[in-house]
Coordinates of C-alpha atoms and ligand atoms in Angstrom, one line a residue:
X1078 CA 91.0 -55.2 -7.3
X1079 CA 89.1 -58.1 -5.3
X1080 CA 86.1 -55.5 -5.4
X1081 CA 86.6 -54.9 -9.1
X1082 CA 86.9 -58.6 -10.2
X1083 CA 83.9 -59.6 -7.7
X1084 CA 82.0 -56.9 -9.7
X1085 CA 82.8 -57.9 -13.3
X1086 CA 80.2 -60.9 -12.6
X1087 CA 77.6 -58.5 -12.8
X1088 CA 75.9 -59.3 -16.5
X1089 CA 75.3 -56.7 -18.4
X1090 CA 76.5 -55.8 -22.5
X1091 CA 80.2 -56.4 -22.4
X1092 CA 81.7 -53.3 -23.6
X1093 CA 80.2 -51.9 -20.8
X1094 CA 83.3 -53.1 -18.8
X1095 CA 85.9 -51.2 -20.2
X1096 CA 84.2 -47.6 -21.6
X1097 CA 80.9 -45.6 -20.9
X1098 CA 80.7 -44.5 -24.4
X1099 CA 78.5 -47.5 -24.8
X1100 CA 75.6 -45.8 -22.2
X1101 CA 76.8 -42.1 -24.0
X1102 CA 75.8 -43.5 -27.3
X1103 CA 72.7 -45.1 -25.8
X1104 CA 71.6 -41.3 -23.9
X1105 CA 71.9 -39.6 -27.5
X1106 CA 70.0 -41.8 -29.0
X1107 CA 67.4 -40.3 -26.5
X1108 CA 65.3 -43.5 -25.6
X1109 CA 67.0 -45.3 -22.9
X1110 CA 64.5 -45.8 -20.6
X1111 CA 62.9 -48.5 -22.8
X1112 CA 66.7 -49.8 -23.6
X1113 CA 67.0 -49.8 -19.6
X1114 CA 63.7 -52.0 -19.2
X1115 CA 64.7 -54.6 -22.0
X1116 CA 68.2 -54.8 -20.1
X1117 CA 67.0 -56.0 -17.2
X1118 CA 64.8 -58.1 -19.3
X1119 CA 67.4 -59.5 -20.2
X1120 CA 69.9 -59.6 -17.6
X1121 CA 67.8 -59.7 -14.2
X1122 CA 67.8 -57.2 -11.3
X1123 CA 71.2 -56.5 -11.3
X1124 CA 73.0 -54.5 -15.0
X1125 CA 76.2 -53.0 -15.5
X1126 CA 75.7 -50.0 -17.9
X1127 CA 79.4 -48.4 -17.8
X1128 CA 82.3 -49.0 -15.8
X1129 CA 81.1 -49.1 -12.2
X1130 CA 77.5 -47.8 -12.5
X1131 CA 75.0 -50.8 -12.0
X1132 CA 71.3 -50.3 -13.0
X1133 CA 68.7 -52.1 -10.1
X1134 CA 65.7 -53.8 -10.5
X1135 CA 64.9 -54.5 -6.7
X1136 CA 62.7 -53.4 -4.2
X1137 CA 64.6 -54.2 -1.3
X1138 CA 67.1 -51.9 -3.3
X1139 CA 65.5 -48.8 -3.8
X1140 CA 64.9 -48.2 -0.4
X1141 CA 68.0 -49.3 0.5
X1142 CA 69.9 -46.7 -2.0
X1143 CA 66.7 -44.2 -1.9
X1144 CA 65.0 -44.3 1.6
X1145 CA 65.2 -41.6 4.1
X1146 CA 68.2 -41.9 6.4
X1147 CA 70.5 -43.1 3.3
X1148 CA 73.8 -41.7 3.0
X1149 CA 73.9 -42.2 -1.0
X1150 CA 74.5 -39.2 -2.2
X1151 CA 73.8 -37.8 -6.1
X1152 CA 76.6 -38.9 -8.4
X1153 CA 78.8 -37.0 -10.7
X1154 CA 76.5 -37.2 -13.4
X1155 CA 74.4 -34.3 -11.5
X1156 CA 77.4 -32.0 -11.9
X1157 CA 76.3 -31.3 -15.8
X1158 CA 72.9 -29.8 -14.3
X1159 CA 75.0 -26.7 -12.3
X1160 CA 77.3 -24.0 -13.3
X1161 CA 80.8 -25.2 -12.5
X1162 CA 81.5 -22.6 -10.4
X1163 CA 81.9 -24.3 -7.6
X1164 CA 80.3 -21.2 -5.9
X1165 CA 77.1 -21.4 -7.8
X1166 CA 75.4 -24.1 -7.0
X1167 CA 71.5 -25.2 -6.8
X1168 CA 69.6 -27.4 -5.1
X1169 CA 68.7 -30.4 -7.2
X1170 CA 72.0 -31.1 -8.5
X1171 CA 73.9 -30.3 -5.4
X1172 CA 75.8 -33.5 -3.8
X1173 CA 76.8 -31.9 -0.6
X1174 CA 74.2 -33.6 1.6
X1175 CA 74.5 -31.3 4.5
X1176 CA 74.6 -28.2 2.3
X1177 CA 71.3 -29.5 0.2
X1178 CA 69.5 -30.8 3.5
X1179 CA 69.8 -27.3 5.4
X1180 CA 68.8 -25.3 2.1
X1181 CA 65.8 -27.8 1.9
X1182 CA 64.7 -27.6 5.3
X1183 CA 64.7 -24.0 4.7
X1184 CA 62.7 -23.7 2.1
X1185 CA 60.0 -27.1 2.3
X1186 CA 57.3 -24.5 3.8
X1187 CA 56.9 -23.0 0.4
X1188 CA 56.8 -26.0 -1.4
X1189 CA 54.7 -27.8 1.3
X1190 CA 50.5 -28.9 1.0
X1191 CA 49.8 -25.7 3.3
X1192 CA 51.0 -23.5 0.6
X1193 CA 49.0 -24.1 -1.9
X1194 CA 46.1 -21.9 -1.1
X1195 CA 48.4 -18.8 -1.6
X1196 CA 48.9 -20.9 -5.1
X1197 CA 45.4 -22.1 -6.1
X1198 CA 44.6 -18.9 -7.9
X1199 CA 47.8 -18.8 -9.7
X1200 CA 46.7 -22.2 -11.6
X1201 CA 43.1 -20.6 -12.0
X1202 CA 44.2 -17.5 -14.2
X1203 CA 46.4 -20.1 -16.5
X1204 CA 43.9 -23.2 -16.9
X1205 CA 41.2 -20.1 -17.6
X1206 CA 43.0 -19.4 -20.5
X1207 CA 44.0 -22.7 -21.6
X1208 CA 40.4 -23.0 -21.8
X1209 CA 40.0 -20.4 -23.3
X1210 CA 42.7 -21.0 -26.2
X1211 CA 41.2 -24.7 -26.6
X1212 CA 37.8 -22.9 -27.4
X1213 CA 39.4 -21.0 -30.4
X1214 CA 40.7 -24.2 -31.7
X1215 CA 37.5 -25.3 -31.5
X1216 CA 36.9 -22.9 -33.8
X1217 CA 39.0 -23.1 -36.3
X1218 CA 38.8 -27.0 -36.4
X1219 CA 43.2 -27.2 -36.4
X1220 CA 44.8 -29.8 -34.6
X1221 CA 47.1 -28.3 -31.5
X1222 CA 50.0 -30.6 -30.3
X1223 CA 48.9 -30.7 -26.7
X1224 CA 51.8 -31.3 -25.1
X1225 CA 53.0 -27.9 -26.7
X1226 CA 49.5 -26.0 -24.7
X1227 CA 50.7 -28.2 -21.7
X1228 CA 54.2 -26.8 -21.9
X1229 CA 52.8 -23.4 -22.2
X1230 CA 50.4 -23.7 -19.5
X1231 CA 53.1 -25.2 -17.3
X1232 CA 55.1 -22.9 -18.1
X1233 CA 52.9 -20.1 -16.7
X1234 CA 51.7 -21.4 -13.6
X1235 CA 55.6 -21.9 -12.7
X1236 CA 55.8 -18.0 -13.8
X1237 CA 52.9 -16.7 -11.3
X1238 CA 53.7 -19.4 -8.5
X1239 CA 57.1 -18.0 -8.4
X1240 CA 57.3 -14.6 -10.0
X1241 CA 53.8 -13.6 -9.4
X1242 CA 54.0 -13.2 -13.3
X1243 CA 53.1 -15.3 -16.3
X1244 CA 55.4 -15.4 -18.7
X1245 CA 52.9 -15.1 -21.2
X1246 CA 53.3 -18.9 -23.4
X1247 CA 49.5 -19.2 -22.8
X1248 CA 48.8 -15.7 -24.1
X1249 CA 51.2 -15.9 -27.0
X1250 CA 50.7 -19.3 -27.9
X1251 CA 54.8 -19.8 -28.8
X1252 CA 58.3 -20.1 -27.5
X1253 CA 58.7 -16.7 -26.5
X1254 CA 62.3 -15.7 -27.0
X1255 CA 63.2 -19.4 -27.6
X1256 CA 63.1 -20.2 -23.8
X1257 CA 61.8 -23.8 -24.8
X1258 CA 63.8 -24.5 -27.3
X1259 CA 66.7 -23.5 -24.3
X1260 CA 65.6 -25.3 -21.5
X1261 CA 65.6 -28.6 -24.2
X1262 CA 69.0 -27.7 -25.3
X1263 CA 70.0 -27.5 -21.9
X1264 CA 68.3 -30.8 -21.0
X1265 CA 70.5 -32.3 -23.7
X1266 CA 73.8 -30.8 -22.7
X1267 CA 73.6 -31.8 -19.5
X1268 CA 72.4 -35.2 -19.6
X1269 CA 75.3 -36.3 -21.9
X1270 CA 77.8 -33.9 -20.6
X1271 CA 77.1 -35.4 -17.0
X1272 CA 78.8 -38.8 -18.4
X1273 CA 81.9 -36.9 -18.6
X1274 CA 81.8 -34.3 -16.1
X1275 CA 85.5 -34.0 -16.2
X1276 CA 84.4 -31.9 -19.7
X1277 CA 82.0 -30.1 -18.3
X1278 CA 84.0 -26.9 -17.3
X1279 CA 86.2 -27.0 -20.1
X1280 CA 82.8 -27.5 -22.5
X1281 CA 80.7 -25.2 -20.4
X1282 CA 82.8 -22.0 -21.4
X1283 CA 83.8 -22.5 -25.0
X1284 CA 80.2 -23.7 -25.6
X1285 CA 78.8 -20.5 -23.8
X1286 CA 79.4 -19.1 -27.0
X1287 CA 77.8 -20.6 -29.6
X1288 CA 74.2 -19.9 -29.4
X1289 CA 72.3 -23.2 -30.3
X1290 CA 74.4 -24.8 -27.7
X1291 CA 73.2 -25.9 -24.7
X1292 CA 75.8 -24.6 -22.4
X1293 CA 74.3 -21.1 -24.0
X1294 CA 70.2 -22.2 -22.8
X1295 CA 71.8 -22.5 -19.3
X1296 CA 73.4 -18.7 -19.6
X1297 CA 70.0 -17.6 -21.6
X1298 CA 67.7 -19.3 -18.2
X1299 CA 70.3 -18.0 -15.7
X1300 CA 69.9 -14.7 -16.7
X1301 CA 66.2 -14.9 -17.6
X1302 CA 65.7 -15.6 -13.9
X1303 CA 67.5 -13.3 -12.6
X1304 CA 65.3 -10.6 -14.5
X1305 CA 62.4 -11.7 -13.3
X1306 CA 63.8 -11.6 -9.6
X1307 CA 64.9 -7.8 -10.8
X1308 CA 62.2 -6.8 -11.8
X1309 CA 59.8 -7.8 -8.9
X1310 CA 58.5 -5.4 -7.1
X1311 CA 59.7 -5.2 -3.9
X1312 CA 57.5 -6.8 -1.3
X1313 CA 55.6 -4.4 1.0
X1314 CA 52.9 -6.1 3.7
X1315 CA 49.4 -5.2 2.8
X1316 CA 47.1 -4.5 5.4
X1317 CA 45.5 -7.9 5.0
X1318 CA 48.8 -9.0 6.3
X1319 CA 49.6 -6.4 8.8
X1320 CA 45.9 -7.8 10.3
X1321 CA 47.0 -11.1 9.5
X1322 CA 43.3 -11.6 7.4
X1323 CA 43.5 -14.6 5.1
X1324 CA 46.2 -15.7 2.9
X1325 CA 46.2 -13.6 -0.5
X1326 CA 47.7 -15.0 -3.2
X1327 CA 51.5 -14.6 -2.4
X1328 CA 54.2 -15.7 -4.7
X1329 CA 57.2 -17.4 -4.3
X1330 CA 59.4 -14.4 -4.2
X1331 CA 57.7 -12.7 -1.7
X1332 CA 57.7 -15.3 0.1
X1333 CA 61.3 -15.2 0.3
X1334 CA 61.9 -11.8 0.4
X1335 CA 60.0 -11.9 3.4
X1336 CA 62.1 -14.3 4.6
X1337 CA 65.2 -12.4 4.0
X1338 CA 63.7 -9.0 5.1
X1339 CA 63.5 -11.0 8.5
X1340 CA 66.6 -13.2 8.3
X1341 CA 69.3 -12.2 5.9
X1342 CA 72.1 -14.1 7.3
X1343 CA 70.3 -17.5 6.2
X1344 CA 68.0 -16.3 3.2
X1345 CA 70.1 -14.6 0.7
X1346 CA 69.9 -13.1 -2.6
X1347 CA 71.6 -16.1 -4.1
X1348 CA 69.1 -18.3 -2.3
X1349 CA 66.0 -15.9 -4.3
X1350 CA 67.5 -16.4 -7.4
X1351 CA 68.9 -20.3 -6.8
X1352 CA 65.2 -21.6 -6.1
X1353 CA 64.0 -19.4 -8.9
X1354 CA 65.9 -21.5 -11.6
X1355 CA 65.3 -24.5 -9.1
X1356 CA 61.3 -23.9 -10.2
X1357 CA 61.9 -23.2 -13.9
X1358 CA 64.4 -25.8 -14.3
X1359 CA 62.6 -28.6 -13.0
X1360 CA 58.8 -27.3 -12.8
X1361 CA 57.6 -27.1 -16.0
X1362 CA 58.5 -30.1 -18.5
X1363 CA 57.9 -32.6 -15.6
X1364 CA 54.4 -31.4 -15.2
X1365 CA 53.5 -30.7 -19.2
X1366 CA 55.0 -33.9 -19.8
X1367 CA 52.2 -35.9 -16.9
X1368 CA 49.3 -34.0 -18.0
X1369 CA 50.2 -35.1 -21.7
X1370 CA 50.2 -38.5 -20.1
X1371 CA 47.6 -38.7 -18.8
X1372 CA 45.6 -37.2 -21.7
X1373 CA 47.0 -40.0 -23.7
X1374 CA 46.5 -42.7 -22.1
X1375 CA 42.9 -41.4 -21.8
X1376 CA 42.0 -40.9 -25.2
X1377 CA 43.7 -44.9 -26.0
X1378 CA 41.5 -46.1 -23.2
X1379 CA 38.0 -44.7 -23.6
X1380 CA 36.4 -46.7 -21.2
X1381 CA 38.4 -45.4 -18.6
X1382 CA 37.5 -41.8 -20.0
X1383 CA 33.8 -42.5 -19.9
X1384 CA 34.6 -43.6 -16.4
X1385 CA 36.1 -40.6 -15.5
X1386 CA 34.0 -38.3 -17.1
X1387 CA 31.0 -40.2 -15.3
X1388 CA 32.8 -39.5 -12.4
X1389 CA 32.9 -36.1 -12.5
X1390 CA 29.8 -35.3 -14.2
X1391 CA 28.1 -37.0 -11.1
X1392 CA 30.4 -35.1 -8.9
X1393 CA 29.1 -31.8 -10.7
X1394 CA 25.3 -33.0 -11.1
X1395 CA 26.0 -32.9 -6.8
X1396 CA 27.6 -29.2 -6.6
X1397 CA 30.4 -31.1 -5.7
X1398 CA 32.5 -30.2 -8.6
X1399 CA 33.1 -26.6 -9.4
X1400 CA 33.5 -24.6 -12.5
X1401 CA 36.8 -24.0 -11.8
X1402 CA 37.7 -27.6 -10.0
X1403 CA 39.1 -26.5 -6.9
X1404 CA 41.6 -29.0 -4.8
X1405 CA 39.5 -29.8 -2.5
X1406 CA 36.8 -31.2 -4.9
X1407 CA 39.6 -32.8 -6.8
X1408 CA 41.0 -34.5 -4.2
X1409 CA 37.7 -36.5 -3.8
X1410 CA 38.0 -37.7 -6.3
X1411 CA 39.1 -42.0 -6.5
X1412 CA 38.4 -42.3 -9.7
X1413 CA 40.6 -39.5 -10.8
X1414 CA 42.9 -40.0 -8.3
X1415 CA 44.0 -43.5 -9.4
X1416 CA 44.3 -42.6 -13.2
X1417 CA 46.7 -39.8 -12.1
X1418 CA 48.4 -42.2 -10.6
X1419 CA 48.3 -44.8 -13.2
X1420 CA 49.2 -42.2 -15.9
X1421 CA 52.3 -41.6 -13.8
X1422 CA 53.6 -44.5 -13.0
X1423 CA 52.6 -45.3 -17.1
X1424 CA 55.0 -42.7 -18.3
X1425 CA 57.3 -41.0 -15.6
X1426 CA 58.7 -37.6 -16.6
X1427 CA 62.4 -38.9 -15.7
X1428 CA 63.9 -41.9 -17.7
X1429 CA 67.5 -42.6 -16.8
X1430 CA 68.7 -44.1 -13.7
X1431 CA 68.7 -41.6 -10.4
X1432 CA 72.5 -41.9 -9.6
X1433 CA 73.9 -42.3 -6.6
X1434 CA 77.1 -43.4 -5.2
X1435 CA 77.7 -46.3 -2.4
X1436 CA 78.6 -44.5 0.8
X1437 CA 81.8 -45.4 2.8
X1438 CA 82.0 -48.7 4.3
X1439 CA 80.1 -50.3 0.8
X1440 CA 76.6 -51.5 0.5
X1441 CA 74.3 -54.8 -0.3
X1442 CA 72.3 -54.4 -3.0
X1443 CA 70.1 -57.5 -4.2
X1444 CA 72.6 -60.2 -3.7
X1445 CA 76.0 -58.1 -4.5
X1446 CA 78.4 -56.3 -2.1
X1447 CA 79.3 -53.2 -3.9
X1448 CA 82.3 -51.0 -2.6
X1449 CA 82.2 -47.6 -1.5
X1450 CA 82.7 -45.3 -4.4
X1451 CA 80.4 -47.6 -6.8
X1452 CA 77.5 -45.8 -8.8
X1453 CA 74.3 -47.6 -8.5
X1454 CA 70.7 -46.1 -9.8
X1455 CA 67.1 -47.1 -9.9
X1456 CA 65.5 -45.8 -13.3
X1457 CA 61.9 -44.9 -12.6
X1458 CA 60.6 -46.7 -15.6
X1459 CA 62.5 -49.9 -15.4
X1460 CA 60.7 -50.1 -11.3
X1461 CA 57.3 -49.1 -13.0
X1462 CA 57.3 -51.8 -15.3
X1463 CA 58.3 -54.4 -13.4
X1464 CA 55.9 -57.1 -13.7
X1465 CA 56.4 -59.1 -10.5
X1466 CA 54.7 -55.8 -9.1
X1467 CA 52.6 -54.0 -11.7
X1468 CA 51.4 -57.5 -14.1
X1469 CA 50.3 -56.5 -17.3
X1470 CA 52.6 -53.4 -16.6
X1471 CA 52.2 -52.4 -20.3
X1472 CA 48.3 -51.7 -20.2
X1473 CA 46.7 -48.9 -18.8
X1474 CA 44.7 -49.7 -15.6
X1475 CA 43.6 -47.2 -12.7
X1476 CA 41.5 -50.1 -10.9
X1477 CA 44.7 -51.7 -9.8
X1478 CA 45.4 -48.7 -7.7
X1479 CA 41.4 -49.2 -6.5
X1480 CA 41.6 -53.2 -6.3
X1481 CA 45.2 -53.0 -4.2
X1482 CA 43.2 -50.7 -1.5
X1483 CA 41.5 -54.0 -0.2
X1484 CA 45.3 -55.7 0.1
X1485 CA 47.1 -53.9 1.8
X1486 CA 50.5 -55.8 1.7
X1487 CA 50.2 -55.3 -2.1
X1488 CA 49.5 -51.9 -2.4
X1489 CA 53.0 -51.4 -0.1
X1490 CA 54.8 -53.6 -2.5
X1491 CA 53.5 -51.2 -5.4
X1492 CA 54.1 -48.3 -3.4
X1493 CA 57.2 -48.9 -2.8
X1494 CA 58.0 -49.5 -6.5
X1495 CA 56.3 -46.4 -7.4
X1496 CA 58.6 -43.2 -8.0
X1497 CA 57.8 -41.0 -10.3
X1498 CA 59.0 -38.3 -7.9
X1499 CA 62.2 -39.8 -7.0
X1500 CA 62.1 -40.7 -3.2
X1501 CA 63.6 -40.1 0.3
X1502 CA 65.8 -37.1 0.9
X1503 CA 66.2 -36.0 -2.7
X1504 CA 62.4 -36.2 -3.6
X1505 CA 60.6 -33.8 -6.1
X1506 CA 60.3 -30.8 -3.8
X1507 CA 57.3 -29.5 -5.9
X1508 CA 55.5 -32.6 -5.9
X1509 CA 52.4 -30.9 -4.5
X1510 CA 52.9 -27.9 -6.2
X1511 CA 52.3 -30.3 -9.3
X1512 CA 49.7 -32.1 -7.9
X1513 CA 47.6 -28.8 -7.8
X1514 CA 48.5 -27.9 -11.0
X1515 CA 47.6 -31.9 -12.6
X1516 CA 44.1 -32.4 -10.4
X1517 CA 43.1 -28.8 -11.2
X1518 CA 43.2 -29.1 -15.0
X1519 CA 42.4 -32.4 -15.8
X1520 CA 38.8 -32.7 -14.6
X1521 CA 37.9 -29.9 -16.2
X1522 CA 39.4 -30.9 -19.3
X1523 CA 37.6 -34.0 -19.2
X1524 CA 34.4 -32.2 -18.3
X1525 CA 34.6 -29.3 -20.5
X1526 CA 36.4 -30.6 -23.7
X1527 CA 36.0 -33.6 -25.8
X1528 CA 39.8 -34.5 -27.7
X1529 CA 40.1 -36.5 -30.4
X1530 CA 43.9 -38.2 -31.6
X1531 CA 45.0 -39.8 -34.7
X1532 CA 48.3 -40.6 -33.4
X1533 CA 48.3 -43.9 -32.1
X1534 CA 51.7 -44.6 -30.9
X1535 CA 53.3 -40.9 -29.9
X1536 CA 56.9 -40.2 -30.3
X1537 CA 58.9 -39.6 -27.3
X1538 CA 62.9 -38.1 -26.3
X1539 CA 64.3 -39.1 -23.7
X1540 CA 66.7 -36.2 -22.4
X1541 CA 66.5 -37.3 -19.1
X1542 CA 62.7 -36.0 -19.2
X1543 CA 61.1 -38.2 -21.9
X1544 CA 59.0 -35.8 -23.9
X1545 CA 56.1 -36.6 -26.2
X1546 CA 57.2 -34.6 -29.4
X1547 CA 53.7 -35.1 -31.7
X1548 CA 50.9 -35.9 -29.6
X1549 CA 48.3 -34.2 -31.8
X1550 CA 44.8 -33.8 -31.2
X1551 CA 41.4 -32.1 -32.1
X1552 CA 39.5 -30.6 -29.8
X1553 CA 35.3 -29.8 -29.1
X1554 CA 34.3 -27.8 -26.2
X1555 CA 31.6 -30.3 -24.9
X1556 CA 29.6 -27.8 -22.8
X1557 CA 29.0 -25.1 -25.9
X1558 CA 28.2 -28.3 -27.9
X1559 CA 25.1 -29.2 -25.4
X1560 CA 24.1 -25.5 -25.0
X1561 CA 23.9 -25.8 -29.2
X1562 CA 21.7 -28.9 -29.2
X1563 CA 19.3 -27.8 -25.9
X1564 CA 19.4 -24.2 -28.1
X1565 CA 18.5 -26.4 -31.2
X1566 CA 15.8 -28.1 -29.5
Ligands
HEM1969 C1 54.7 -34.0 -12.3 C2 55.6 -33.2 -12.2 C3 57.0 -33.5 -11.6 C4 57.7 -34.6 -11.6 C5 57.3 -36.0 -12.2 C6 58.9 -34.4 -10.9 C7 59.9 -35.3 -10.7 C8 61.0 -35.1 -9.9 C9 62.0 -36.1 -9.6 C10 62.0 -37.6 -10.1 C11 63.0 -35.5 -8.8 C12 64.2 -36.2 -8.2 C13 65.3 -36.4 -9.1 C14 66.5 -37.0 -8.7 O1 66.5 -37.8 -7.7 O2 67.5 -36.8 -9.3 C15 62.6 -34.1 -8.6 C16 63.3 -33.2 -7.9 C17 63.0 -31.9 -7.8 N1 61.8 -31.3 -8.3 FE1 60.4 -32.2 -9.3 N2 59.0 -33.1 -10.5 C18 57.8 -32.5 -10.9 C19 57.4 -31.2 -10.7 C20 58.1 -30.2 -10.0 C21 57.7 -28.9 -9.8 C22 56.4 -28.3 -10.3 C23 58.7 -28.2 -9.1 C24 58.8 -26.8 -8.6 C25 57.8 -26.0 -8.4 C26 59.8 -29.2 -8.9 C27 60.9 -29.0 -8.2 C28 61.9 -30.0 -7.9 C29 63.1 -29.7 -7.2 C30 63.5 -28.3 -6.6 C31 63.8 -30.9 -7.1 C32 65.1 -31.2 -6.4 C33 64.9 -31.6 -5.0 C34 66.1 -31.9 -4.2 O3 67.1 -32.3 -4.7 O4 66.0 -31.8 -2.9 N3 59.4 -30.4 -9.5 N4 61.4 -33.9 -9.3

């Protein structure tokens, strides 16, 4: 009772001391990252949201709560992201840290920067056709939502890197079988549910049943990964491998089979099929939803598109920029490099707090001594646009990633800020994966295509990932359009 007294002095809205139906009410009305910003606006580095969860604004904090080492582990508001069958758990929800850190360690190699070349052709059959379906809209003059094609093409590069198998959004151009419209209902179950988890298994099964429901898009992925897993064809070493020639372009799922083949007792079926719905889950909004960022913020800055584009047109007048970008090339990139970056930090796919809970023995956190048990979060955006680190945190600007190289102490200060991949021991494990799939495409859209927008403030839901819902644009293919003129001439 000290603890608890000691802790009401914590500002923050004052129902948010007795019920968290206030933060609930705040999640379903799906913009809480920019409620979460104003809050600490408001009430300074340290909120209450609900009854013993505390929003930070520090950071000293976030490596405190976040760094490697830390013993916080996810709260219960991760339990409305798993089945609750105890039994059937995945990795990013999972808040047994030795379980999660001996599943990670186990499978880091085939999310790790090494991996990628078995993966760099995958993202080359789906950005060929994204090209290729931007050229027909050229065509026809329509306006595409973008972050719909980025969805798709997301979508499919997730399908090939894991199943070896697209699922085909980029060839059919729509929600085939309603998967998106599952994965968002699920997104939307278990953001709120996760408030409540004490509901969740008593929701999850009556809910199961009723289609629209989001409890039913978790059954509807479940099983549509487990097809996939089905039906993939057993893997069989080619001679290339028997040889050990160089690396062809090996999925996921080989991968793993591979890795049971060789060691069943610690790669198991339920591991195949568990970091299967760990890609789908968590691999495809994230990355549609950065790319549409950074498209955005690019067509509402022109000058830093003109910059780009200069910079890769210069890099392709120098045969240092390939048709097909590859990683490499990319990579080389500052220019490019630091509007990713900005683009990212701009808009992060996650918007509500990362919750975690004090460890035993209770924690200091900016000023405050919380007791064990206590649920504390950083929420990407609220660190991202904190002015102390990023001024002018509201306009877009990729030379302050450029400037801070010459100051060293202030690029760690924004580093450390920076999260749009979570940090520490629960970090994005396909961070790279989504690297390759970002500094791939975007060059070459910028290169290839010129996009036009009419919408000059997009709407956004936050369901955890905040997604752009009308970011509409025209499109010209920019290379046929100077073959036409040199052909006119
Ligand atoms: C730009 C794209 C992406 C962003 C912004 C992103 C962001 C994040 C964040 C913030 C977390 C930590 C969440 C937390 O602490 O609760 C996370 C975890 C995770 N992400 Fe990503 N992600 C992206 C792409 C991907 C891709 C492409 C994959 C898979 C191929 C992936 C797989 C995972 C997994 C498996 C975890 C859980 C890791 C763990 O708990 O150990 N992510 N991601």
């Amino acid at each position: 009772t000290l603890h608890h007294r000691y802790l009401l002095s914590i500002p923050g809205p004052l129902i948010t001391r007795f019920t968290k139906l206030w933060y609930f009410n705040r999640v379903r009305l799906r913009g809480f990252e920019r409620d979460n910003i104003r809050l600490h606006e408001k009430y300074g580095p340290v909120v209450r949201i609900a009854p013993d969860h505390y929003s930070i604004r520090d950071r000293v904090a976030v490596r405190t709560v976040y760094g490697n080492g830390s013993r916080f582990a996810k709260s219960a508001w991760y339990e409305g992201w798993k089945h609750p069958d105890p039994n059937r758990w995945t990795l990013f929800p999972d808040r047994d840290i030795r379980r999660h850190g001996e599943s990670r360690k186990r499978f880091a190699s085939l999310y790790s920067m090494s991996s990628l070349v078995h993966y760099e052709a995958f993202v080359d059959n789906c950005a060929d056709i994204l090209a290729q379906r931007l050229r027909e809209r050229d065509q026809c003059g329509s306006t595409l939502n973008l972050g719909h094609w980025f969805q798709c093409y997301a979508f499919d590069v997730i399908g090939e890197i894991t199943f070896g198998q697209r699922f085909g959004f980029l060839d059919q151009g729509h929600d085939i079988e309603g998967t998106i419209t599952a994965l968002q209902s699920l997104m939307t179950y278990s953001t709120l549910v996760g408030i409540y988890p004490e509901w969740h298994p008593r929701l999850f099964g009556i809910l199961s049943w009723f289609k629209s429901s989001g409890a039913a898009g978790r059954a509807y992925i479940m099983q549509f990964v487990q097809d996939k897993i089905s039906s993939h064809a057993p893997y069989s070493p080619t001679q290339d491998d028997v040889e050990g020639r160089a690396p062809k372009a090996q999925d996921f799922v080989e991968k793993m089979m591979l890795a049971r083949d060789k060691n069943p007792e610690k790669v198991t079926d339920y591991h195949l099929y568990m970091m299967g719905l760990s890609n789908v889950v968590a691999g495809s909004d994230t990355t549609a939803i950065s790319l549409s960022s950074i498209m955005y913020h690019l067509l509402h800055n022109p000058e830093v598109l003109a910059k780009l584009r200069a910079e890769v047109d210069s890099f392709t007048t120098l045969g240092r920029c390939s048709p097909r970008v590859t990683f490499k090339e990319s990579q080389e990139m500052p220019y490019l490099q630091a509007v990713i970056k900005e683009a990212l930090r701009m808009h992060s796919a996650t918007g509500l707090p990362l919750w975690r809970v004090v460890p035993a023995g209770g924690a200091e956190i900016s000023g405050y001594r919380f007791p064990e048990g206590a649920v504390v979060g950083v929420n990407t955006w609220v660190a991202h646009y904190d002015e102390e680190v990023f001024p002018e945190a509201s306009t877009f600007q990729p030379e302050r990633w450029i400037e801070a190289e010459q100051d060293p102490e202030r690029l760690r200060l924004m580093n450390d800020m920076y999260m749009p991949f979570g940090l520490g021991s629960r970090t994005c494990l396909g961070k790279h994966i989504s690297i390759l799939e970002i500094s791939k495409l975007i060059p070459r859209l910028v290169r290839d295509f010129d996009f036009t927008t009419s919408t000059a403030r997009w709407t956004t839901e936050n369901s955890w990932f905040v997604k752009p819902t009308d970011f509409e644009v025209q499109v010209r293919a920019r290379l046929d359009s100077k073959t036409e003129r040199l052909r006119a001439e």
